[in-house]
Amino acid sequence: SYVLTQPPSVSVAPGKTARITCGGNDIGYKSVHWYQQMPGQAPVLVIYSNSDRPSGIPERFTGSNSGDTATLTISRVEAGDEADYYCQVWDSSTYHRVFGGGTKLTVL
Amino acid sequence: EVQLVESGGGLVQPGGSLRLSCVASGFTLSDYEMNWVRQAPGEGLEWVSHISKSGSTTYYADFVKGRFTISRDNAKNSLFLQMNSLRVEDTAVYYCARESTVQYFCDHWGQGTLVTVSS
């Protein structure tokens, strides 16, 4: 089955840029989606189809995908961005939805 | 406004059964495929199961195959997850999630219902 690998944690100072990676074999050929989960709350979609933003998501959130790595980039990080972030793809060989292990973003 | 409200969680002994429900509002359930996703305490998100719009096609994660059954009643705007032969490791918050019509991602999530499997 397809495996997605994320760093357990990323730390960034307010106002700086955070980059959260999601690794997978030839992930560049897949469509990657990203979710934000605040403590005690349900996940919220922040990026879909590699780089598209749902309505209401700030432009500070961008996504890219190439080769074996997809990246969620959060510019001008704010304290309110502190959360867990998960990447997700669809595995065409099994029809399963696959999540990465999640990355905890800490704003210093 | 799209809303998904799960219910049916609770405490159950290992080997027992539970049936989770998810009531949808603010959209026509029959227009969307649906998923169940779970999250064990302190752990990450884990996809559990998927069902097509009509309910004719279903998929399951390997760790629940043969024990869980996903179903839906579009007339009642409801999604279900029948969980049998429950194990301690099935303890988690179970989320109902709507799948986008664009691609294979979840565009709306419920608040979840907690299932605790313990003796």
Short mmCIF file of C-alpha atoms in Angstrom, two decimals:
data_model
loop_
_atom_site.label_atom_id
_atom_site.label_comp_id
_atom_site.label_asym_id
_atom_site.label_seq_id
_atom_site.Cartn_x
_atom_site.Cartn_y
_atom_site.Cartn_z
CA SER A 1 0.00 0.00 0.00
CA TYR A 2 1.03 3.57 -0.61
CA VAL A 3 2.85 5.32 2.24
CA LEU A 4 3.07 9.05 2.96
CA THR A 5 5.84 10.31 5.23
CA GLN A 6 5.67 13.60 7.13
CA PRO A 7 8.06 15.07 9.71
CA PRO A 8 6.51 14.80 13.18
CA SER A 9 7.13 18.44 13.96
CA VAL A 10 8.07 21.77 12.43
CA SER A 11 8.81 24.95 14.37
CA VAL A 12 8.77 28.49 13.02
CA ALA A 13 8.87 32.02 14.38
CA PRO A 14 5.92 34.33 13.84
CA GLY A 15 6.09 36.15 10.52
CA LYS A 16 8.39 33.56 8.98
CA THR A 17 7.66 30.83 6.46
CA ALA A 18 6.82 27.26 7.44
CA ARG A 19 7.30 24.38 5.03
CA ILE A 20 5.73 21.01 5.79
CA THR A 21 6.74 18.13 3.55
CA CYS A 22 4.93 14.97 2.53
CA GLY A 23 7.02 12.26 0.95
CA GLY A 24 5.84 9.40 -1.21
CA ASN A 25 7.04 7.35 -4.14
CA ASP A 26 6.45 9.43 -7.28
CA ILE A 27 3.97 11.54 -5.35
CA GLY A 28 4.38 14.15 -8.05
CA TYR A 29 2.13 12.05 -10.25
CA LYS A 30 -0.63 12.13 -7.63
CA SER A 31 -3.01 14.81 -6.45
CA VAL A 32 -2.18 15.83 -2.87
CA HIS A 33 -4.56 17.38 -0.39
CA TRP A 34 -3.81 19.04 2.94
CA TYR A 35 -5.83 19.35 6.15
CA GLN A 36 -5.38 21.48 9.24
CA GLN A 37 -6.54 20.16 12.60
CA MET A 38 -6.71 22.35 15.67
CA PRO A 39 -6.66 20.61 19.09
CA GLY A 40 -9.98 18.96 19.84
CA GLN A 41 -11.49 19.89 16.51
CA ALA A 42 -12.30 18.18 13.24
CA PRO A 43 -9.89 18.51 10.31
CA VAL A 44 -10.36 21.36 7.85
CA LEU A 45 -9.28 21.24 4.20
CA VAL A 46 -6.69 23.93 3.45
CA ILE A 47 -5.25 22.82 0.09
CA TYR A 48 -6.65 20.43 -2.51
CA SER A 49 -5.35 19.13 -5.80
CA ASN A 50 -1.75 20.06 -4.90
CA SER A 51 -2.19 23.82 -4.87
CA ASP A 52 -5.83 24.92 -4.88
CA ARG A 53 -7.31 26.72 -1.89
CA PRO A 54 -10.91 26.29 -0.73
CA SER A 55 -12.85 29.47 -0.22
CA GLY A 56 -12.03 31.10 3.09
CA ILE A 57 -8.48 29.79 3.31
CA PRO A 58 -5.91 32.61 3.40
CA GLU A 59 -3.56 33.10 0.45
CA ARG A 60 -0.71 32.53 2.91
CA PHE A 61 -1.37 28.81 2.47
CA THR A 62 0.11 27.40 -0.72
CA GLY A 63 0.98 23.94 -1.96
CA SER A 64 3.34 22.34 -4.43
CA ASN A 65 4.11 18.82 -5.58
CA SER A 66 6.96 17.37 -7.59
CA GLY A 67 9.03 14.23 -7.72
CA ASP A 68 8.82 12.39 -4.42
CA THR A 69 7.80 15.36 -2.25
CA ALA A 70 4.74 17.53 -1.81
CA THR A 71 5.03 20.67 0.28
CA LEU A 72 2.58 22.82 2.20
CA THR A 73 3.96 26.32 2.64
CA ILE A 74 2.56 28.77 5.14
CA SER A 75 3.85 32.31 4.69
CA ARG A 76 3.86 35.00 7.35
CA VAL A 77 3.02 32.45 10.00
CA GLU A 78 0.68 33.52 12.79
CA ALA A 79 0.11 32.06 16.24
CA GLY A 80 -3.30 30.90 15.06
CA ASP A 81 -1.66 28.61 12.49
CA GLU A 82 -0.38 26.35 15.26
CA ALA A 83 -2.02 22.99 14.54
CA ASP A 84 -1.50 19.51 13.15
CA TYR A 85 -1.29 19.25 9.38
CA TYR A 86 -1.98 16.12 7.34
CA CYS A 87 -1.38 15.32 3.69
CA GLN A 88 -3.62 12.87 1.84
CA VAL A 89 -3.75 11.14 -1.53
CA TRP A 90 -5.86 8.57 -3.33
CA ASP A 91 -4.15 5.28 -4.01
CA SER A 92 -5.30 4.25 -7.47
CA SER A 93 -4.11 0.68 -7.01
CA THR A 94 -6.36 -0.01 -4.01
CA TYR A 95 -8.93 2.82 -4.23
CA HIS A 96 -7.98 3.66 -0.64
CA ARG A 97 -7.58 7.17 0.71
CA VAL A 98 -4.19 7.50 2.44
CA PHE A 99 -3.14 10.00 5.09
CA GLY A 100 0.33 11.00 6.12
CA GLY A 101 1.26 10.65 9.78
CA GLY A 102 0.76 14.34 10.44
CA THR A 103 3.04 17.24 11.34
CA LYS A 104 2.66 19.39 14.42
CA LEU A 105 3.38 23.01 13.58
CA THR A 106 4.67 25.00 16.53
CA VAL A 107 4.84 28.78 16.38
CA LEU A 108 7.69 29.88 18.59
CA GLU B 1 -24.70 25.27 5.49
CA VAL B 2 -23.25 21.78 5.20
CA GLN B 3 -23.50 19.83 8.44
CA LEU B 4 -22.53 16.31 9.37
CA VAL B 5 -23.49 15.03 12.82
CA GLU B 6 -22.21 11.70 14.07
CA SER B 7 -23.70 9.64 16.87
CA GLY B 8 -23.61 6.15 18.27
CA GLY B 9 -20.22 6.14 19.91
CA GLY B 10 -19.63 4.88 23.42
CA LEU B 11 -17.93 2.30 25.59
CA VAL B 12 -17.98 -1.29 24.40
CA GLN B 13 -16.16 -4.44 25.46
CA PRO B 14 -13.68 -6.17 23.15
CA GLY B 15 -15.54 -8.40 20.74
CA GLY B 16 -18.64 -6.24 20.93
CA SER B 17 -20.49 -4.23 18.32
CA LEU B 18 -21.54 -0.64 17.72
CA ARG B 19 -23.38 1.13 14.93
CA LEU B 20 -22.36 4.67 14.14
CA SER B 21 -24.66 7.07 12.35
CA CYS B 22 -24.02 10.33 10.52
CA VAL B 23 -26.88 12.64 9.61
CA ALA B 24 -26.23 15.06 6.78
CA SER B 25 -27.92 18.40 6.21
CA GLY B 26 -27.42 21.41 3.98
CA PHE B 27 -26.83 19.29 0.88
CA THR B 28 -28.27 16.30 -0.97
CA LEU B 29 -26.53 13.22 0.38
CA SER B 30 -27.19 11.17 -2.76
CA ASP B 31 -25.00 13.57 -4.77
CA TYR B 32 -21.88 12.68 -2.79
CA GLU B 33 -19.64 9.79 -1.97
CA MET B 34 -18.83 9.51 1.72
CA ASN B 35 -16.06 8.34 4.03
CA TRP B 36 -15.40 7.33 7.61
CA VAL B 37 -12.05 8.44 9.04
CA ARG B 38 -10.84 7.72 12.55
CA GLN B 39 -8.28 9.13 14.96
CA ALA B 40 -6.97 7.20 17.93
CA PRO B 41 -6.15 9.27 21.03
CA GLY B 42 -2.99 11.27 20.39
CA GLU B 43 -2.55 9.74 16.95
CA GLY B 44 -3.05 10.78 13.34
CA LEU B 45 -5.91 10.48 10.91
CA GLU B 46 -6.65 7.04 9.53
CA TRP B 47 -9.03 6.38 6.64
CA VAL B 48 -11.52 3.60 7.45
CA SER B 49 -14.07 3.19 4.67
CA HIS B 50 -15.67 4.73 1.57
CA ILE B 51 -19.06 4.34 -0.06
CA SER B 52 -20.32 5.37 -3.48
CA LYS B 53 -23.33 7.62 -4.03
CA SER B 54 -25.77 4.75 -4.42
CA GLY B 55 -24.09 2.52 -1.87
CA SER B 56 -23.32 -0.13 -4.47
CA THR B 57 -19.55 0.19 -4.12
CA THR B 58 -17.61 0.16 -0.87
CA TYR B 59 -13.97 0.10 0.14
CA TYR B 60 -12.33 -0.67 3.46
CA ALA B 61 -8.96 -0.27 5.09
CA ASP B 62 -7.29 -3.61 5.58
CA PHE B 63 -7.47 -3.37 9.37
CA VAL B 64 -11.29 -3.29 9.38
CA LYS B 65 -12.13 -5.45 6.39
CA GLY B 66 -14.54 -8.19 7.35
CA ARG B 67 -15.42 -6.53 10.67
CA PHE B 68 -16.90 -3.16 9.65
CA THR B 69 -19.67 -2.44 7.15
CA ILE B 70 -20.41 0.97 5.67
CA SER B 71 -23.89 1.73 4.38
CA ARG B 72 -26.17 4.66 3.64
CA ASP B 73 -29.82 5.62 3.47
CA ASN B 74 -30.06 8.57 1.10
CA ALA B 75 -33.77 8.98 1.75
CA LYS B 76 -32.97 9.58 5.42
CA ASN B 77 -29.82 11.62 4.71
CA SER B 78 -27.83 9.14 6.76
CA LEU B 79 -24.53 7.31 6.64
CA PHE B 80 -23.74 4.33 8.86
CA LEU B 81 -20.81 2.28 10.07
CA GLN B 82 -21.58 -1.11 11.60
CA MET B 83 -18.62 -2.18 13.68
CA ASN B 84 -18.36 -5.80 14.82
CA SER B 85 -15.65 -7.79 16.59
CA LEU B 86 -14.28 -4.59 18.07
CA ARG B 87 -10.73 -4.53 19.35
CA VAL B 88 -8.99 -2.30 21.86
CA GLU B 89 -7.05 -0.76 18.98
CA ASP B 90 -10.32 0.41 17.38
CA THR B 91 -10.61 3.01 20.14
CA ALA B 92 -10.79 6.35 18.35
CA VAL B 93 -12.86 9.34 17.37
CA TYR B 94 -14.73 8.39 14.22
CA TYR B 95 -15.41 11.15 11.71
CA CYS B 96 -17.95 11.16 8.94
CA ALA B 97 -16.56 13.08 5.94
CA ARG B 98 -18.06 14.15 2.65
CA GLU B 99 -15.98 13.52 -0.44
CA SER B 100 -15.60 16.27 -2.97
CA THR B 101 -17.11 15.80 -6.41
CA VAL B 102 -13.89 17.25 -7.88
CA GLN B 103 -11.34 14.75 -6.62
CA TYR B 104 -10.67 12.24 -3.90
CA PHE B 105 -10.55 14.46 -0.83
CA CYS B 106 -12.88 15.30 2.04
CA ASP B 107 -14.34 18.77 1.80
CA HIS B 108 -16.53 18.66 4.93
CA TRP B 109 -16.17 16.77 8.19
CA GLY B 110 -18.40 16.09 11.16
CA GLN B 111 -17.25 16.71 14.71
CA GLY B 112 -16.76 13.03 15.37
CA THR B 113 -18.01 10.44 17.85
CA LEU B 114 -15.77 8.67 20.34
CA VAL B 115 -15.64 4.89 20.40
CA THR B 116 -13.89 3.31 23.38
CA VAL B 117 -13.20 -0.40 23.36
CA SER B 118 -12.22 -1.59 26.80
CA SER B 119 -13.00 -4.30 29.31
#
